[in-house]
mmCIF file of C-alpha atoms in Angstrom:
data_model
loop_
_atom_site.group_PDB
_atom_site.id
_atom_site.type_symbol
_atom_site.label_atom_id
_atom_site.label_comp_id
_atom_site.label_asym_id
_atom_site.label_seq_id
_atom_site.Cartn_x
_atom_site.Cartn_y
_atom_site.Cartn_z
ATOM 1 C CA MET N 1 15.758 -18.900 7.193
ATOM 2 C CA THR N 2 15.203 -16.271 4.222
ATOM 3 C CA GLN N 3 11.400 -15.601 3.648
ATOM 4 C CA GLU N 4 9.547 -16.277 0.580
ATOM 5 C CA PRO N 5 9.594 -13.037 -1.895
ATOM 6 C CA PHE N 6 7.055 -10.510 -1.199
ATOM 7 C CA GLY N 7 4.995 -11.322 -4.157
ATOM 8 C CA ALA N 8 4.705 -14.905 -3.793
ATOM 9 C CA ARG N 9 3.634 -13.819 -0.257
ATOM 10 C CA LEU N 10 0.990 -11.244 -1.343
ATOM 11 C CA ARG N 11 -0.501 -13.620 -4.098
ATOM 12 C CA HIS N 12 -0.653 -15.866 -1.108
ATOM 13 C CA ALA N 13 -2.508 -13.914 1.069
ATOM 14 C CA MET N 14 -4.701 -12.314 -1.667
ATOM 15 C CA ASP N 15 -5.869 -15.729 -2.563
ATOM 16 C CA THR N 16 -6.920 -16.841 1.150
ATOM 17 C CA ARG N 17 -7.911 -13.288 2.791
ATOM 18 C CA GLY N 18 -8.949 -11.427 -0.229
ATOM 19 C CA GLN N 19 -7.866 -8.616 -2.406
ATOM 20 C CA LEU N 20 -7.737 -5.846 -0.144
ATOM 21 C CA CYS N 21 -5.351 -3.440 1.637
ATOM 22 C CA VAL N 22 -7.089 -1.083 4.533
ATOM 23 C CA GLY N 23 -5.068 2.059 5.295
ATOM 24 C CA ILE N 24 -4.617 2.949 8.627
ATOM 25 C CA ASP N 25 -4.571 7.036 8.325
ATOM 26 C CA PRO N 26 -5.038 8.399 11.716
ATOM 27 C CA HIS N 27 -5.740 12.014 10.611
ATOM 28 C CA ALA N 28 -7.047 14.597 13.085
ATOM 29 C CA SER N 29 -10.628 14.503 11.519
ATOM 30 C CA LEU N 30 -10.914 10.715 11.995
ATOM 31 C CA LEU N 31 -9.512 10.704 15.302
ATOM 32 C CA SER N 32 -12.387 13.369 16.293
ATOM 33 C CA SER N 33 -15.163 11.252 14.851
ATOM 34 C CA TRP N 34 -13.953 8.383 17.151
ATOM 35 C CA GLY N 35 -14.021 10.493 19.959
ATOM 36 C CA LEU N 36 -10.551 10.514 20.395
ATOM 37 C CA GLY N 37 -8.216 13.380 21.290
ATOM 38 C CA ASP N 38 -5.631 14.659 18.088
ATOM 39 C CA ASP N 39 -2.747 13.475 20.481
ATOM 40 C CA VAL N 40 -0.394 10.627 21.113
ATOM 41 C CA ALA N 41 -3.010 8.720 23.290
ATOM 42 C CA GLY N 42 -5.703 9.071 20.711
ATOM 43 C CA LEU N 43 -3.162 7.760 18.199
ATOM 44 C CA GLU N 44 -2.172 4.769 20.063
ATOM 45 C CA ARG N 45 -5.754 4.107 20.601
ATOM 46 C CA PHE N 46 -6.557 4.351 17.474
ATOM 47 C CA THR N 47 -3.975 2.111 15.775
ATOM 48 C CA ARG N 48 -4.262 -0.591 18.330
ATOM 49 C CA THR N 49 -8.023 -0.833 17.447
ATOM 50 C CA VAL N 50 -7.562 -1.362 14.152
ATOM 51 C CA VAL N 51 -4.460 -3.746 13.790
ATOM 52 C CA GLU N 52 -6.318 -5.933 16.556
ATOM 53 C CA ALA N 53 -9.779 -5.906 14.241
ATOM 54 C CA LEU N 54 -8.174 -6.352 10.870
ATOM 55 C CA ALA N 55 -4.620 -7.842 10.886
ATOM 56 C CA ASP N 56 -5.894 -11.640 11.238
ATOM 57 C CA ARG N 57 -7.922 -11.253 8.500
ATOM 58 C CA VAL N 58 -7.243 -8.780 5.731
ATOM 59 C CA ALA N 59 -4.122 -9.455 3.328
ATOM 60 C CA VAL N 60 -2.374 -5.873 3.690
ATOM 61 C CA LEU N 61 -2.428 -3.046 6.201
ATOM 62 C CA LYS N 62 -1.210 0.009 4.782
ATOM 63 C CA PRO N 63 -0.012 2.923 7.532
ATOM 64 C CA GLN N 64 0.548 6.260 6.357
ATOM 65 C CA SER N 65 3.612 7.229 7.701
ATOM 66 C CA ALA N 66 2.993 10.894 7.887
ATOM 67 C CA PHE N 67 0.327 10.758 10.212
ATOM 68 C CA PHE N 68 2.437 9.177 12.762
ATOM 69 C CA GLU N 69 5.497 11.331 12.074
ATOM 70 C CA ARG N 70 3.593 14.398 12.993
ATOM 71 C CA PHE N 71 3.708 13.551 16.538
ATOM 72 C CA GLY N 72 7.388 12.921 16.618
ATOM 73 C CA SER N 73 9.305 10.221 18.355
ATOM 74 C CA ARG N 74 6.419 9.330 20.376
ATOM 75 C CA GLY N 75 4.200 8.470 17.263
ATOM 76 C CA VAL N 76 7.079 6.688 15.337
ATOM 77 C CA ALA N 77 7.099 4.445 18.477
ATOM 78 C CA VAL N 78 3.553 3.970 18.075
ATOM 79 C CA LEU N 79 3.984 2.993 14.382
ATOM 80 C CA GLU N 80 7.015 0.663 15.146
ATOM 81 C CA LYS N 81 4.584 -1.380 17.708
ATOM 82 C CA ALA N 82 1.590 -1.359 14.851
ATOM 83 C CA VAL N 83 3.857 -2.880 12.070
ATOM 84 C CA GLU N 84 5.426 -5.398 14.635
ATOM 85 C CA GLU N 85 1.952 -6.369 15.809
ATOM 86 C CA ALA N 86 0.211 -6.300 12.447
ATOM 87 C CA ARG N 87 2.714 -8.702 11.102
ATOM 88 C CA ALA N 88 2.865 -11.192 13.881
ATOM 89 C CA ALA N 89 -1.191 -11.618 13.444
ATOM 90 C CA GLY N 90 -0.737 -12.468 9.453
ATOM 91 C CA ALA N 91 -1.060 -9.413 7.648
ATOM 92 C CA LEU N 92 1.356 -7.909 5.553
ATOM 93 C CA VAL N 93 2.352 -4.543 5.897
ATOM 94 C CA LEU N 94 2.663 -1.727 3.259
ATOM 95 C CA MET N 95 4.386 1.326 4.740
ATOM 96 C CA ASP N 96 3.099 4.343 3.034
ATOM 97 C CA ALA N 97 5.943 6.385 2.937
ATOM 98 C CA LYS N 98 6.490 7.610 -0.700
ATOM 99 C CA ARG N 99 10.481 8.015 -0.447
ATOM 100 C CA GLY N 100 12.362 9.169 -3.386
ATOM 101 C CA ASP N 101 15.674 10.257 -3.234
ATOM 102 C CA ILE N 102 19.151 9.310 -4.862
ATOM 103 C CA GLY N 103 22.184 7.454 -3.778
ATOM 104 C CA SER N 104 23.110 7.188 -0.052
ATOM 105 C CA THR N 105 19.857 8.616 0.991
ATOM 106 C CA MET N 106 17.862 6.475 -0.948
ATOM 107 C CA GLY N 107 19.888 3.796 0.629
ATOM 108 C CA ALA N 108 18.908 5.068 4.052
ATOM 109 C CA TYR N 109 15.128 5.094 3.235
ATOM 110 C CA ALA N 110 15.613 1.536 1.756
ATOM 111 C CA ALA N 111 17.234 0.489 5.187
ATOM 112 C CA THR N 112 14.742 2.209 7.262
ATOM 113 C CA TYR N 113 11.949 -0.011 5.555
ATOM 114 C CA LEU N 114 13.540 -2.877 3.862
ATOM 115 C CA ASP N 115 16.347 -4.080 6.266
ATOM 116 C CA LYS N 116 14.847 -6.597 8.700
ATOM 117 C CA ASP N 117 17.101 -5.264 11.946
ATOM 118 C CA SER N 118 14.891 -1.691 11.435
ATOM 119 C CA PRO N 119 12.291 -1.283 13.905
ATOM 120 C CA LEU N 120 10.162 -0.284 10.795
ATOM 121 C CA TYR N 121 10.765 -3.149 8.817
ATOM 122 C CA SER N 122 7.563 -3.610 6.655
ATOM 123 C CA ASP N 123 6.642 -6.261 4.014
ATOM 124 C CA ALA N 124 6.919 -3.290 1.338
ATOM 125 C CA VAL N 125 7.158 0.425 0.992
ATOM 126 C CA THR N 126 5.898 2.961 -1.526
ATOM 127 C CA VAL N 127 8.718 5.204 -3.570
ATOM 128 C CA SER N 128 8.599 7.557 -6.057
ATOM 129 C CA PRO N 129 10.361 7.519 -9.261
ATOM 130 C CA TYR N 130 10.060 10.744 -10.354
ATOM 131 C CA LEU N 131 14.036 11.542 -9.702
ATOM 132 C CA GLY N 132 14.293 8.442 -12.603
ATOM 133 C CA PHE N 133 13.521 4.801 -11.884
ATOM 134 C CA GLY N 134 17.382 3.935 -11.643
ATOM 135 C CA SER N 135 17.318 6.246 -8.505
ATOM 136 C CA LEU N 136 15.097 3.468 -6.903
ATOM 137 C CA ARG N 137 17.949 0.625 -7.215
ATOM 138 C CA PRO N 138 19.060 0.762 -3.420
ATOM 139 C CA ALA N 139 15.645 0.149 -2.644
ATOM 140 C CA LEU N 140 14.969 -2.493 -5.273
ATOM 141 C CA ASP N 141 18.403 -4.081 -4.160
ATOM 142 C CA ALA N 142 17.430 -3.912 -0.450
ATOM 143 C CA ALA N 143 14.045 -5.512 -1.216
ATOM 144 C CA ALA N 144 15.277 -8.194 -3.104
ATOM 145 C CA VAL N 145 17.784 -9.384 -0.323
ATOM 146 C CA SER N 146 15.157 -8.998 2.359
ATOM 147 C CA GLY N 147 12.291 -10.338 0.146
ATOM 148 C CA SER N 148 10.348 -7.389 0.725
ATOM 149 C CA GLY N 149 8.383 -5.496 -2.052
ATOM 150 C CA VAL N 150 8.406 -1.685 -3.400
ATOM 151 C CA PHE N 151 5.583 -0.253 -4.799
ATOM 152 C CA VAL N 152 6.207 2.323 -7.499
ATOM 153 C CA LEU N 153 4.259 5.505 -8.260
ATOM 154 C CA ALA N 154 2.772 5.434 -11.653
ATOM 155 C CA LEU N 155 -0.660 6.792 -12.367
ATOM 156 C CA THR N 156 -1.912 8.132 -8.886
ATOM 157 C CA SER N 157 -5.349 8.941 -8.007
ATOM 158 C CA ASN N 158 -4.726 12.705 -7.674
ATOM 159 C CA PRO N 159 -5.684 14.741 -10.500
ATOM 160 C CA GLU N 160 -2.764 17.107 -10.544
ATOM 161 C CA GLY N 161 -0.581 13.905 -10.936
ATOM 162 C CA ALA N 162 -0.987 13.961 -14.690
ATOM 163 C CA GLU N 163 0.693 16.752 -15.663
ATOM 164 C CA VAL N 164 3.969 14.852 -14.689
ATOM 165 C CA GLN N 165 2.538 11.008 -15.265
ATOM 166 C CA ARG N 166 0.964 11.690 -18.746
ATOM 167 C CA ALA N 167 3.784 13.544 -19.917
ATOM 168 C CA THR N 168 5.287 12.116 -22.749
ATOM 169 C CA ALA N 169 8.971 11.051 -22.917
ATOM 170 C CA ALA N 170 11.312 11.377 -26.336
ATOM 171 C CA ASP N 171 10.269 7.874 -27.530
ATOM 172 C CA GLY N 172 6.372 8.900 -27.328
ATOM 173 C CA ARG N 173 5.613 6.737 -24.260
ATOM 174 C CA SER N 174 4.042 8.526 -21.386
ATOM 175 C CA LEU N 175 6.446 8.827 -18.374
ATOM 176 C CA ALA N 176 3.872 6.479 -16.664
ATOM 177 C CA GLN N 177 4.678 3.871 -19.121
ATOM 178 C CA VAL N 178 8.428 4.175 -19.005
ATOM 179 C CA MET N 179 7.998 3.489 -15.039
ATOM 180 C CA LEU N 180 5.662 0.497 -15.690
ATOM 181 C CA ASP N 181 7.779 -0.862 -18.478
ATOM 182 C CA HIS N 182 10.931 -0.575 -15.729
ATOM 183 C CA MET N 183 8.713 -2.500 -13.320
ATOM 184 C CA ALA N 184 7.917 -5.356 -15.889
ATOM 185 C CA ALA N 185 11.631 -5.833 -16.492
ATOM 186 C CA GLU N 186 11.982 -5.956 -12.809
ATOM 187 C CA ASN N 187 9.281 -8.794 -12.682
ATOM 188 C CA GLN N 188 10.215 -10.552 -15.902
ATOM 189 C CA GLY N 189 9.980 -14.300 -15.238
ATOM 190 C CA VAL N 190 9.023 -14.448 -11.635
ATOM 191 C CA THR N 191 6.200 -16.571 -10.523
ATOM 192 C CA PRO N 192 3.546 -16.354 -8.841
ATOM 193 C CA LEU N 193 3.902 -12.676 -8.923
ATOM 194 C CA GLY N 194 6.842 -9.997 -8.860
ATOM 195 C CA SER N 195 7.450 -8.199 -5.859
ATOM 196 C CA VAL N 196 7.994 -4.614 -7.674
ATOM 197 C CA GLY N 197 4.426 -3.139 -7.950
ATOM 198 C CA ALA N 198 2.975 -0.336 -9.244
ATOM 199 C CA VAL N 199 0.412 2.549 -7.692
ATOM 200 C CA VAL N 200 -2.335 2.866 -10.003
ATOM 201 C CA GLY N 201 -5.662 4.760 -9.243
ATOM 202 C CA ALA N 202 -9.007 3.327 -9.069
ATOM 203 C CA THR N 203 -10.292 6.608 -10.052
ATOM 204 C CA LEU N 204 -8.914 6.738 -13.329
ATOM 205 C CA GLY N 205 -11.851 5.322 -15.167
ATOM 206 C CA ASP N 206 -9.387 3.882 -17.685
ATOM 207 C CA ALA N 207 -5.286 3.872 -17.444
ATOM 208 C CA ARG N 208 -4.614 4.098 -20.745
ATOM 209 C CA ALA N 209 -1.186 2.233 -20.059
ATOM 210 C CA ASP N 210 0.266 -1.215 -20.204
ATOM 211 C CA LEU N 211 -0.562 -2.751 -16.616
ATOM 212 C CA ALA N 212 1.018 -6.038 -17.730
ATOM 213 C CA ILE N 213 3.992 -5.696 -15.250
ATOM 214 C CA ASN N 214 3.769 -9.317 -13.665
ATOM 215 C CA GLY N 215 3.795 -7.550 -10.142
ATOM 216 C CA PRO N 216 1.048 -6.342 -7.833
ATOM 217 C CA LEU N 217 -1.061 -2.923 -8.414
ATOM 218 C CA LEU N 218 -1.917 -1.298 -5.421
ATOM 219 C CA ALA N 219 -5.428 0.600 -6.371
ATOM 220 C CA PRO N 220 -6.369 3.894 -3.840
ATOM 221 C CA GLY N 221 -9.331 5.546 -4.549
ATOM 222 C CA ILE N 222 -11.845 2.990 -3.353
ATOM 223 C CA GLY N 223 -14.517 4.279 -1.085
ATOM 224 C CA ALA N 224 -14.219 7.935 0.104
ATOM 225 C CA GLN N 225 -12.447 9.179 -3.293
ATOM 226 C CA GLY N 226 -15.487 7.989 -5.303
ATOM 227 C CA ALA N 227 -14.050 4.586 -6.901
ATOM 228 C CA THR N 228 -16.232 1.554 -6.056
ATOM 229 C CA PRO N 229 -15.029 -2.034 -7.010
ATOM 230 C CA ALA N 230 -17.044 -2.339 -9.871
ATOM 231 C CA ASP N 231 -14.890 0.048 -11.235
ATOM 232 C CA LEU N 232 -11.767 -2.173 -11.228
ATOM 233 C CA PRO N 233 -12.389 -4.296 -14.030
ATOM 234 C CA GLY N 234 -12.534 -1.059 -16.479
ATOM 235 C CA VAL N 235 -9.329 0.354 -15.073
ATOM 236 C CA PHE N 236 -6.964 -2.678 -15.053
ATOM 237 C CA GLY N 237 -8.505 -5.240 -17.652
ATOM 238 C CA ASP N 238 -6.743 -8.281 -17.957
ATOM 239 C CA ALA N 239 -4.569 -7.328 -14.780
ATOM 240 C CA VAL N 240 -7.157 -7.078 -12.282
ATOM 241 C CA GLY N 241 -6.565 -10.347 -10.622
ATOM 242 C CA ASN N 242 -3.115 -8.860 -9.695
ATOM 243 C CA VAL N 243 -4.916 -5.455 -8.384
ATOM 244 C CA VAL N 244 -4.825 -4.489 -4.439
ATOM 245 C CA PRO N 245 -7.835 -2.249 -4.016
ATOM 246 C CA SER N 246 -6.855 0.323 -1.049
ATOM 247 C CA VAL N 247 -9.467 1.618 1.067
ATOM 248 C CA SER N 248 -8.900 3.835 3.947
ATOM 249 C CA ARG N 249 -11.901 5.914 5.150
ATOM 250 C CA GLY N 250 -14.388 3.700 3.769
ATOM 251 C CA VAL N 251 -13.323 0.873 6.445
ATOM 252 C CA LEU N 252 -12.196 3.273 9.313
ATOM 253 C CA ARG N 253 -15.474 5.255 9.477
ATOM 254 C CA HIS N 254 -17.041 2.619 10.766
ATOM 255 C CA GLY N 255 -15.108 2.647 13.904
ATOM 256 C CA PRO N 256 -14.200 2.726 16.925
ATOM 257 C CA ASP N 257 -16.090 -0.676 17.259
ATOM 258 C CA ALA N 258 -13.946 -3.547 16.043
ATOM 259 C CA SER N 259 -17.089 -5.248 14.916
ATOM 260 C CA GLY N 260 -18.014 -2.272 12.557
ATOM 261 C CA LEU N 261 -14.419 -2.505 11.131
ATOM 262 C CA ARG N 262 -14.644 -6.173 10.330
ATOM 263 C CA GLU N 263 -18.005 -6.093 8.628
ATOM 264 C CA ALA N 264 -16.812 -3.126 6.696
ATOM 265 C CA ALA N 265 -13.342 -4.551 5.470
ATOM 266 C CA GLU N 266 -15.615 -8.024 4.781
ATOM 267 C CA ARG N 267 -17.839 -6.243 2.346
ATOM 268 C CA PHE N 268 -15.469 -4.455 0.568
ATOM 269 C CA VAL N 269 -13.652 -8.093 -0.011
ATOM 270 C CA ASP N 270 -16.582 -9.479 -1.086
ATOM 271 C CA GLU N 271 -17.335 -6.726 -3.719
ATOM 272 C CA VAL N 272 -13.602 -6.993 -5.028
ATOM 273 C CA ARG N 273 -14.352 -10.587 -5.246
ATOM 274 C CA ALA N 274 -17.638 -10.330 -7.234
ATOM 275 C CA ALA N 275 -16.090 -7.568 -9.472
ATOM 276 C CA VAL N 276 -13.081 -9.461 -10.518
ATOM 277 C CA SER N 277 -14.883 -12.573 -11.038
ATOM 278 C CA ASP N 278 -17.438 -10.600 -13.562
ATOM 279 C CA GLY N 279 -14.705 -8.767 -15.059
#
């Protein structure tokens, strides 16, 4: 059976589980704070704990691929198992890989994360459009076939991103707005939500962009980077109902106890719900 498109599945997940994405970012300092070694055993223990604690209750889990890749094939094997188990427990898995290339290489990245026969098949993947939005076509097409999603970097939470993303195109639009307009065209007419999302930092204060792309808006920066759920209406305006706030350290620092992870995630879900309702 062909699964529902990602946008529809994400809308249902956010409506039932709340608007929250929790990152799985097993960097060395976090492993240490959990009393784990910076090795494959520590990586596996950390990842299994997060998945078992949260995959049956949060809308989205977002493993950061780099933190697994640094351990080579054994780290990637841990990632493969985490993706499988998280999806089996009901969470949507967004692979944070930020891939960006052209032609057959982009097609190979798309096959890695968006082909149902791949061991790393995920519900969605992050991609970079700054080789031109058209370079993403292999990923967009693969996602459409498998019912997956693609999150495109638009206005990121890192300060240095502005030198590229706020640059002005020939027609006067910012480069970020050019990308957002492309995303809106991909999602046009789709209900209840398109499957091409944008990455827009929650730390921006004011996005200064038209975010009405009829797709999800992944919002990193909540928690350790300084943004709070209360900031979301100011950044996203009328599009705040489509925001997927992303929290990593703000939840993960409450481990290794599973109940601590769950309680932290539930607090963020409640705070986001209140902020969106007030907004």
